[in-house]
Amino acid sequence: MSRKLKLGVLISGRGSNLQSLIDATQDDSFPAEIVMVISNVPDVAGLDRSAKANIPTTVINHQDFDDREPFEDVLHDALSEAGVKLVCLAGFMRILTDGFVSRWLDKMINIHPSLLPSFKGLHTHERAIEAGVRFSGCTIHFVRPEMDDGPIIAQATVPIRQDDTPDALAARVLVEEHKIYPLAVRMIAEGRISITGSQVTIKGAVNPDSAVINPA
Ligand code: GRF
């Protein structure tokens, strides 16, 4: 039996972060495997990606349920039955209830396209440009009941350019998202991560020692 960490990936759309995890897990030495992909939206591009990779894939359409709880019960059962030990939210566009979050406490991570805790919520790139900050980026964090909140595992920064547009910035941030998601999963699967309050400690983490200044 495989000793790899079993991942369940939840998506709602394009699935490019799912693809970065599929690509990472295709390397035999990667310590995690995707055992289930679930979309809450039918016919999205991400579903083709997992089907192509022969990963068990299912749609649990939230519109088929009257309330959040019954939807989440089905989601929970599908993940549990597949043996999922870590849930990876990858562009999953449903707010999860406190009940679901506590069932997967410290076992569910999310990717967000900003340097949290700045710019929680939607339209992050537009808002970062509008605010005039010199850097944006992306964050992988453990999920807590408050949206886009929780202990931070990894971040990547991207300088904002003088003439930036939300689309151009989004594209450059996305490149980094695809690097840090597999990195975070690897570190968790290797058992190197511990959480104390809002802080994550990573065994053997190497931190860069130089600052990045923008404008250079
Ligand atoms: C990404 O930008 C992610 O950070 C955000 O939603 C987007 C999903 O993109 N949570 P994709 O579906 O992974 O391509």
PDB file of C-alpha atoms and ligand atoms in Angstrom:
ATOM      1  CA  MET A   1       0.000   0.000   0.000  1.00  0.00           C
ATOM      2  CA  SER A   2       1.170   3.495  -0.838  1.00  0.00           C
ATOM      3  CA  ARG A   3       2.547   5.468   2.107  1.00  0.00           C
ATOM      4  CA  LYS A   4       2.086   8.753   0.332  1.00  0.00           C
ATOM      5  CA  LEU A   5      -0.079  11.464   1.841  1.00  0.00           C
ATOM      6  CA  LYS A   6      -3.513  11.210   0.253  1.00  0.00           C
ATOM      7  CA  LEU A   7      -4.774  14.485  -1.155  1.00  0.00           C
ATOM      8  CA  GLY A   8      -8.293  15.545  -2.059  1.00  0.00           C
ATOM      9  CA  VAL A   9      -8.374  18.599  -4.311  1.00  0.00           C
ATOM     10  CA  LEU A  10     -11.456  20.815  -4.405  1.00  0.00           C
ATOM     11  CA  ILE A  11     -11.948  23.014  -7.450  1.00  0.00           C
ATOM     12  CA  SER A  12     -14.562  25.228  -9.078  1.00  0.00           C
ATOM     13  CA  GLY A  13     -13.009  26.167 -12.408  1.00  0.00           C
ATOM     14  CA  ARG A  14      -9.910  26.289 -14.560  1.00  0.00           C
ATOM     15  CA  GLY A  15      -7.807  24.048 -12.330  1.00  0.00           C
ATOM     16  CA  SER A  16      -4.340  25.328 -13.138  1.00  0.00           C
ATOM     17  CA  ASN A  17      -3.290  24.859  -9.500  1.00  0.00           C
ATOM     18  CA  LEU A  18      -4.756  21.370  -9.610  1.00  0.00           C
ATOM     19  CA  GLN A  19      -2.557  20.821 -12.673  1.00  0.00           C
ATOM     20  CA  SER A  20       0.534  21.925 -10.745  1.00  0.00           C
ATOM     21  CA  LEU A  21      -0.289  19.308  -8.110  1.00  0.00           C
ATOM     22  CA  ILE A  22      -0.971  16.647 -10.749  1.00  0.00           C
ATOM     23  CA  ASP A  23       2.381  17.420 -12.352  1.00  0.00           C
ATOM     24  CA  ALA A  24       4.204  17.292  -9.011  1.00  0.00           C
ATOM     25  CA  THR A  25       2.590  14.006  -7.982  1.00  0.00           C
ATOM     26  CA  GLN A  26       3.605  12.386 -11.247  1.00  0.00           C
ATOM     27  CA  ASP A  27       7.165  12.345  -9.978  1.00  0.00           C
ATOM     28  CA  ASP A  28       7.579   9.045  -8.105  1.00  0.00           C
ATOM     29  CA  SER A  29       9.615  10.691  -5.381  1.00  0.00           C
ATOM     30  CA  PHE A  30       6.858  13.197  -4.501  1.00  0.00           C
ATOM     31  CA  PRO A  31       5.514  12.219  -1.058  1.00  0.00           C
ATOM     32  CA  ALA A  32       1.809  12.807  -1.812  1.00  0.00           C
ATOM     33  CA  GLU A  33      -0.765  11.524  -4.283  1.00  0.00           C
ATOM     34  CA  ILE A  34      -4.142  12.862  -5.371  1.00  0.00           C
ATOM     35  CA  VAL A  35      -6.857  10.317  -4.613  1.00  0.00           C
ATOM     36  CA  MET A  36      -9.884  12.470  -5.353  1.00  0.00           C
ATOM     37  CA  VAL A  37     -10.803  15.648  -7.211  1.00  0.00           C
ATOM     38  CA  ILE A  38     -14.159  17.245  -6.505  1.00  0.00           C
ATOM     39  CA  SER A  39     -15.708  20.195  -8.278  1.00  0.00           C
ATOM     40  CA  ASN A  40     -18.801  21.976  -7.031  1.00  0.00           C
ATOM     41  CA  VAL A  41     -19.385  23.239 -10.590  1.00  0.00           C
ATOM     42  CA  PRO A  42     -20.103  20.886 -13.505  1.00  0.00           C
ATOM     43  CA  ASP A  43     -18.229  20.977 -16.827  1.00  0.00           C
ATOM     44  CA  VAL A  44     -15.250  23.039 -15.709  1.00  0.00           C
ATOM     45  CA  ALA A  45     -11.824  22.737 -17.302  1.00  0.00           C
ATOM     46  CA  GLY A  46     -10.284  21.384 -14.096  1.00  0.00           C
ATOM     47  CA  LEU A  47     -12.399  18.236 -14.402  1.00  0.00           C
ATOM     48  CA  ASP A  48     -10.796  17.425 -17.758  1.00  0.00           C
ATOM     49  CA  ARG A  49      -7.376  17.761 -16.196  1.00  0.00           C
ATOM     50  CA  SER A  50      -8.065  15.188 -13.474  1.00  0.00           C
ATOM     51  CA  ALA A  51      -9.893  12.827 -15.835  1.00  0.00           C
ATOM     52  CA  LYS A  52      -6.911  12.970 -18.180  1.00  0.00           C
ATOM     53  CA  ALA A  53      -4.629  12.075 -15.279  1.00  0.00           C
ATOM     54  CA  ASN A  54      -6.925   9.144 -14.362  1.00  0.00           C
ATOM     55  CA  ILE A  55      -7.721  10.538 -10.942  1.00  0.00           C
ATOM     56  CA  PRO A  56     -11.113   9.660  -9.428  1.00  0.00           C
ATOM     57  CA  THR A  57     -13.177  12.748 -10.112  1.00  0.00           C
ATOM     58  CA  THR A  58     -16.643  13.777  -9.116  1.00  0.00           C
ATOM     59  CA  VAL A  59     -18.995  16.743  -9.251  1.00  0.00           C
ATOM     60  CA  ILE A  60     -20.914  17.650  -6.113  1.00  0.00           C
ATOM     61  CA  ASN A  61     -23.015  20.541  -7.290  1.00  0.00           C
ATOM     62  CA  HIS A  62     -23.889  22.877  -4.427  1.00  0.00           C
ATOM     63  CA  GLN A  63     -26.990  23.915  -6.386  1.00  0.00           C
ATOM     64  CA  ASP A  64     -28.446  20.460  -5.783  1.00  0.00           C
ATOM     65  CA  PHE A  65     -28.679  21.244  -2.060  1.00  0.00           C
ATOM     66  CA  ASP A  66     -30.954  23.588  -0.128  1.00  0.00           C
ATOM     67  CA  ASP A  67     -28.336  24.484   2.416  1.00  0.00           C
ATOM     68  CA  ARG A  68     -24.590  24.523   2.989  1.00  0.00           C
ATOM     69  CA  GLU A  69     -24.575  21.757   5.617  1.00  0.00           C
ATOM     70  CA  PRO A  70     -26.057  18.922   3.529  1.00  0.00           C
ATOM     71  CA  PHE A  71     -23.753  19.885   0.641  1.00  0.00           C
ATOM     72  CA  GLU A  72     -20.772  19.750   2.977  1.00  0.00           C
ATOM     73  CA  ASP A  73     -21.881  16.429   4.481  1.00  0.00           C
ATOM     74  CA  VAL A  74     -21.731  14.854   1.034  1.00  0.00           C
ATOM     75  CA  LEU A  75     -18.387  16.537   0.382  1.00  0.00           C
ATOM     76  CA  HIS A  76     -17.032  15.297   3.696  1.00  0.00           C
ATOM     77  CA  ASP A  77     -18.198  11.738   3.073  1.00  0.00           C
ATOM     78  CA  ALA A  78     -16.714  11.660  -0.422  1.00  0.00           C
ATOM     79  CA  LEU A  79     -13.348  12.873   0.889  1.00  0.00           C
ATOM     80  CA  SER A  80     -13.365  10.500   3.851  1.00  0.00           C
ATOM     81  CA  GLU A  81     -14.373   7.489   1.768  1.00  0.00           C
ATOM     82  CA  ALA A  82     -11.510   8.205  -0.625  1.00  0.00           C
ATOM     83  CA  GLY A  83      -9.122   8.145   2.351  1.00  0.00           C
ATOM     84  CA  VAL A  84      -8.168  11.807   1.981  1.00  0.00           C
ATOM     85  CA  LYS A  85      -5.825  13.072   4.709  1.00  0.00           C
ATOM     86  CA  LEU A  86      -5.193  16.577   3.349  1.00  0.00           C
ATOM     87  CA  VAL A  87      -7.759  18.710   1.528  1.00  0.00           C
ATOM     88  CA  CYS A  88      -6.298  21.178  -0.961  1.00  0.00           C
ATOM     89  CA  LEU A  89      -8.581  24.034  -1.963  1.00  0.00           C
ATOM     90  CA  ALA A  90      -7.506  25.083  -5.435  1.00  0.00           C
ATOM     91  CA  GLY A  91      -9.772  27.818  -6.713  1.00  0.00           C
ATOM     92  CA  PHE A  92     -12.716  26.384  -4.766  1.00  0.00           C
ATOM     93  CA  MET A  93     -15.258  29.191  -4.753  1.00  0.00           C
ATOM     94  CA  ARG A  94     -17.604  28.132  -1.939  1.00  0.00           C
ATOM     95  CA  ILE A  95     -17.478  29.525   1.546  1.00  0.00           C
ATOM     96  CA  LEU A  96     -17.155  26.629   3.989  1.00  0.00           C
ATOM     97  CA  THR A  97     -19.011  26.554   7.300  1.00  0.00           C
ATOM     98  CA  ASP A  98     -17.224  26.507  10.644  1.00  0.00           C
ATOM     99  CA  GLY A  99     -18.455  22.936  11.058  1.00  0.00           C
ATOM    100  CA  PHE A 100     -16.725  21.718   7.899  1.00  0.00           C
ATOM    101  CA  VAL A 101     -13.582  23.683   8.682  1.00  0.00           C
ATOM    102  CA  SER A 102     -13.368  22.171  12.166  1.00  0.00           C
ATOM    103  CA  ARG A 103     -13.822  18.660  10.777  1.00  0.00           C
ATOM    104  CA  TRP A 104     -10.718  19.260   8.632  1.00  0.00           C
ATOM    105  CA  LEU A 105      -8.825  21.478  11.070  1.00  0.00           C
ATOM    106  CA  ASP A 106      -5.105  21.518  10.241  1.00  0.00           C
ATOM    107  CA  LYS A 107      -5.896  19.111   7.409  1.00  0.00           C
ATOM    108  CA  MET A 108      -7.095  21.633   4.854  1.00  0.00           C
ATOM    109  CA  ILE A 109      -5.046  24.220   2.983  1.00  0.00           C
ATOM    110  CA  ASN A 110      -5.889  26.984   0.541  1.00  0.00           C
ATOM    111  CA  ILE A 111      -4.127  29.100  -2.035  1.00  0.00           C
ATOM    112  CA  HIS A 112      -4.885  32.800  -2.193  1.00  0.00           C
ATOM    113  CA  PRO A 113      -3.552  35.240  -4.802  1.00  0.00           C
ATOM    114  CA  SER A 114      -2.237  37.940  -2.457  1.00  0.00           C
ATOM    115  CA  LEU A 115       0.257  38.337   0.324  1.00  0.00           C
ATOM    116  CA  LEU A 116      -2.085  37.593   3.217  1.00  0.00           C
ATOM    117  CA  PRO A 117      -3.243  39.091   5.484  1.00  0.00           C
ATOM    118  CA  SER A 118      -3.453  41.856   2.861  1.00  0.00           C
ATOM    119  CA  PHE A 119      -6.209  41.689   0.276  1.00  0.00           C
ATOM    120  CA  LYS A 120      -8.423  38.889   1.495  1.00  0.00           C
ATOM    121  CA  GLY A 121     -11.391  38.146  -0.737  1.00  0.00           C
ATOM    122  CA  LEU A 122     -11.860  38.748  -4.456  1.00  0.00           C
ATOM    123  CA  HIS A 123     -10.215  41.018  -7.071  1.00  0.00           C
ATOM    124  CA  THR A 124      -6.897  40.915  -5.242  1.00  0.00           C
ATOM    125  CA  HIS A 125      -4.724  42.086  -8.149  1.00  0.00           C
ATOM    126  CA  GLU A 126      -6.910  45.039  -8.984  1.00  0.00           C
ATOM    127  CA  ARG A 127      -6.988  46.058  -5.327  1.00  0.00           C
ATOM    128  CA  ALA A 128      -3.219  45.671  -4.851  1.00  0.00           C
ATOM    129  CA  ILE A 129      -2.523  47.897  -7.878  1.00  0.00           C
ATOM    130  CA  GLU A 130      -5.136  50.393  -6.721  1.00  0.00           C
ATOM    131  CA  ALA A 131      -3.604  50.511  -3.225  1.00  0.00           C
ATOM    132  CA  GLY A 132      -0.215  51.356  -4.720  1.00  0.00           C
ATOM    133  CA  VAL A 133       1.718  48.601  -2.953  1.00  0.00           C
ATOM    134  CA  ARG A 134       5.010  47.643  -4.603  1.00  0.00           C
ATOM    135  CA  PHE A 135       4.642  43.901  -4.158  1.00  0.00           C
ATOM    136  CA  SER A 136       1.917  41.344  -4.424  1.00  0.00           C
ATOM    137  CA  GLY A 137       2.115  37.590  -4.486  1.00  0.00           C
ATOM    138  CA  CYS A 138       0.407  34.470  -3.262  1.00  0.00           C
ATOM    139  CA  THR A 139      -0.050  32.554  -0.030  1.00  0.00           C
ATOM    140  CA  ILE A 140      -0.666  28.962   0.999  1.00  0.00           C
ATOM    141  CA  HIS A 141      -2.294  28.725   4.405  1.00  0.00           C
ATOM    142  CA  PHE A 142      -4.181  26.349   6.662  1.00  0.00           C
ATOM    143  CA  VAL A 143      -7.905  27.047   6.531  1.00  0.00           C
ATOM    144  CA  ARG A 144      -9.673  28.648   9.462  1.00  0.00           C
ATOM    145  CA  PRO A 145     -13.341  29.653   9.728  1.00  0.00           C
ATOM    146  CA  GLU A 146     -12.698  33.250   8.685  1.00  0.00           C
ATOM    147  CA  MET A 147     -12.234  33.565   4.923  1.00  0.00           C
ATOM    148  CA  ASP A 148      -8.608  33.698   3.693  1.00  0.00           C
ATOM    149  CA  ASP A 149      -7.365  33.455   7.260  1.00  0.00           C
ATOM    150  CA  GLY A 150      -5.157  30.880   8.929  1.00  0.00           C
ATOM    151  CA  PRO A 151      -1.541  29.924   9.642  1.00  0.00           C
ATOM    152  CA  ILE A 152       0.671  30.729   6.665  1.00  0.00           C
ATOM    153  CA  ILE A 153       2.825  27.955   5.206  1.00  0.00           C
ATOM    154  CA  ALA A 154       4.467  29.613   2.199  1.00  0.00           C
ATOM    155  CA  GLN A 155       4.362  32.844   0.240  1.00  0.00           C
ATOM    156  CA  ALA A 156       5.907  34.104  -2.980  1.00  0.00           C
ATOM    157  CA  THR A 157       6.264  37.791  -3.816  1.00  0.00           C
ATOM    158  CA  VAL A 158       5.930  39.409  -7.201  1.00  0.00           C
ATOM    159  CA  PRO A 159       6.957  43.028  -7.789  1.00  0.00           C
ATOM    160  CA  ILE A 160       4.188  45.273  -9.082  1.00  0.00           C
ATOM    161  CA  ARG A 161       5.207  47.223 -12.182  1.00  0.00           C
ATOM    162  CA  GLN A 162       4.601  50.865 -12.900  1.00  0.00           C
ATOM    163  CA  ASP A 163       2.289  50.054 -15.812  1.00  0.00           C
ATOM    164  CA  ASP A 164       0.800  46.860 -14.381  1.00  0.00           C
ATOM    165  CA  THR A 165      -2.701  45.652 -15.162  1.00  0.00           C
ATOM    166  CA  PRO A 166      -4.697  43.207 -13.027  1.00  0.00           C
ATOM    167  CA  ASP A 167      -4.478  40.572 -15.771  1.00  0.00           C
ATOM    168  CA  ALA A 168      -0.739  40.938 -16.248  1.00  0.00           C
ATOM    169  CA  LEU A 169      -0.126  40.807 -12.501  1.00  0.00           C
ATOM    170  CA  ALA A 170      -2.472  37.823 -12.123  1.00  0.00           C
ATOM    171  CA  ALA A 171      -0.533  35.922 -14.766  1.00  0.00           C
ATOM    172  CA  ARG A 172       2.793  36.568 -13.044  1.00  0.00           C
ATOM    173  CA  VAL A 173       1.394  35.638  -9.626  1.00  0.00           C
ATOM    174  CA  LEU A 174      -0.106  32.449 -11.067  1.00  0.00           C
ATOM    175  CA  VAL A 175       3.340  31.264 -12.153  1.00  0.00           C
ATOM    176  CA  GLU A 176       4.403  31.488  -8.507  1.00  0.00           C
ATOM    177  CA  GLU A 177       1.192  29.840  -7.250  1.00  0.00           C
ATOM    178  CA  HIS A 178       2.117  26.785  -9.285  1.00  0.00           C
ATOM    179  CA  LYS A 179       5.463  26.622  -7.483  1.00  0.00           C
ATOM    180  CA  ILE A 180       4.365  27.149  -3.895  1.00  0.00           C
ATOM    181  CA  TYR A 181       1.387  24.783  -3.873  1.00  0.00           C
ATOM    182  CA  PRO A 182       3.474  21.666  -4.530  1.00  0.00           C
ATOM    183  CA  LEU A 183       6.164  23.018  -2.193  1.00  0.00           C
ATOM    184  CA  ALA A 184       3.691  23.401   0.687  1.00  0.00           C
ATOM    185  CA  VAL A 185       2.175  19.970   0.080  1.00  0.00           C
ATOM    186  CA  ARG A 186       5.630  18.414   0.006  1.00  0.00           C
ATOM    187  CA  MET A 187       6.596  19.978   3.330  1.00  0.00           C
ATOM    188  CA  ILE A 188       3.381  18.791   4.975  1.00  0.00           C
ATOM    189  CA  ALA A 189       3.743  15.297   3.518  1.00  0.00           C
ATOM    190  CA  GLU A 190       7.305  15.123   4.781  1.00  0.00           C
ATOM    191  CA  GLY A 191       5.994  15.821   8.281  1.00  0.00           C
ATOM    192  CA  ARG A 192       8.065  18.987   8.594  1.00  0.00           C
ATOM    193  CA  ILE A 193       5.266  21.325   9.577  1.00  0.00           C
ATOM    194  CA  SER A 194       3.931  22.190  12.994  1.00  0.00           C
ATOM    195  CA  ILE A 195       1.352  24.813  13.933  1.00  0.00           C
ATOM    196  CA  THR A 196       1.381  26.909  17.080  1.00  0.00           C
ATOM    197  CA  GLY A 197      -1.435  29.418  17.216  1.00  0.00           C
ATOM    198  CA  SER A 198      -1.172  31.469  14.058  1.00  0.00           C
ATOM    199  CA  GLN A 199       2.395  30.439  13.293  1.00  0.00           C
ATOM    200  CA  VAL A 200       3.733  27.599  11.218  1.00  0.00           C
ATOM    201  CA  THR A 201       7.183  26.199  11.963  1.00  0.00           C
ATOM    202  CA  ILE A 202       8.942  24.256   9.231  1.00  0.00           C
ATOM    203  CA  LYS A 203      11.750  21.846  10.046  1.00  0.00           C
ATOM    204  CA  GLY A 204      14.776  22.478   7.862  1.00  0.00           C
ATOM    205  CA  ALA A 205      13.296  25.559   6.190  1.00  0.00           C
ATOM    206  CA  VAL A 206      15.804  27.634   4.278  1.00  0.00           C
ATOM    207  CA  ASN A 207      14.938  31.326   4.237  1.00  0.00           C
ATOM    208  CA  PRO A 208      16.360  33.664   1.594  1.00  0.00           C
ATOM    209  CA  ASP A 209      18.616  36.226   3.218  1.00  0.00           C
ATOM    210  CA  SER A 210      18.437  39.079   0.773  1.00  0.00           C
ATOM    211  CA  ALA A 211      15.731  41.701   0.518  1.00  0.00           C
ATOM    212  CA  VAL A 212      13.983  42.597  -2.714  1.00  0.00           C
ATOM    213  CA  ILE A 213      13.543  46.321  -3.276  1.00  0.00           C
ATOM    214  CA  ASN A 214      11.032  47.696  -5.748  1.00  0.00           C
ATOM    215  CA  PRO A 215      11.784  49.951  -7.586  1.00  0.00           C
ATOM    216  CA  ALA A 216      15.278  48.490  -8.000  1.00  0.00           C
TER     217      ALA A 216
HETATM  218  C1  GRF B   1      -6.057  31.094  -8.256  1.00  0.00           C
HETATM  219  O1  GRF B   1      -5.615  32.386  -8.545  1.00  0.00           O
HETATM  220  C2  GRF B   1      -6.095  30.856  -6.760  1.00  0.00           C
HETATM  221  O2  GRF B   1      -5.103  31.549  -6.071  1.00  0.00           O
HETATM  222  C3  GRF B   1      -7.451  31.386  -6.384  1.00  0.00           C
HETATM  223  O3  GRF B   1      -8.289  31.028  -7.451  1.00  0.00           O
HETATM  224  C4  GRF B   1      -7.523  30.890  -8.647  1.00  0.00           C
HETATM  225  C5  GRF B   1      -7.770  29.510  -9.143  1.00  0.00           C
HETATM  226  O4  GRF B   1      -7.139  29.273 -10.367  1.00  0.00           O
HETATM  227  N1  GRF B   1      -7.860  30.865  -5.107  1.00  0.00           N
HETATM  228  P1  GRF B   1      -7.054  27.792 -10.932  1.00  0.00           P
HETATM  229  O5  GRF B   1      -8.485  27.266 -11.012  1.00  0.00           O
HETATM  230  O6  GRF B   1      -6.211  26.983 -10.018  1.00  0.00           O
HETATM  231  O7  GRF B   1      -6.439  27.944 -12.303  1.00  0.00           O
END
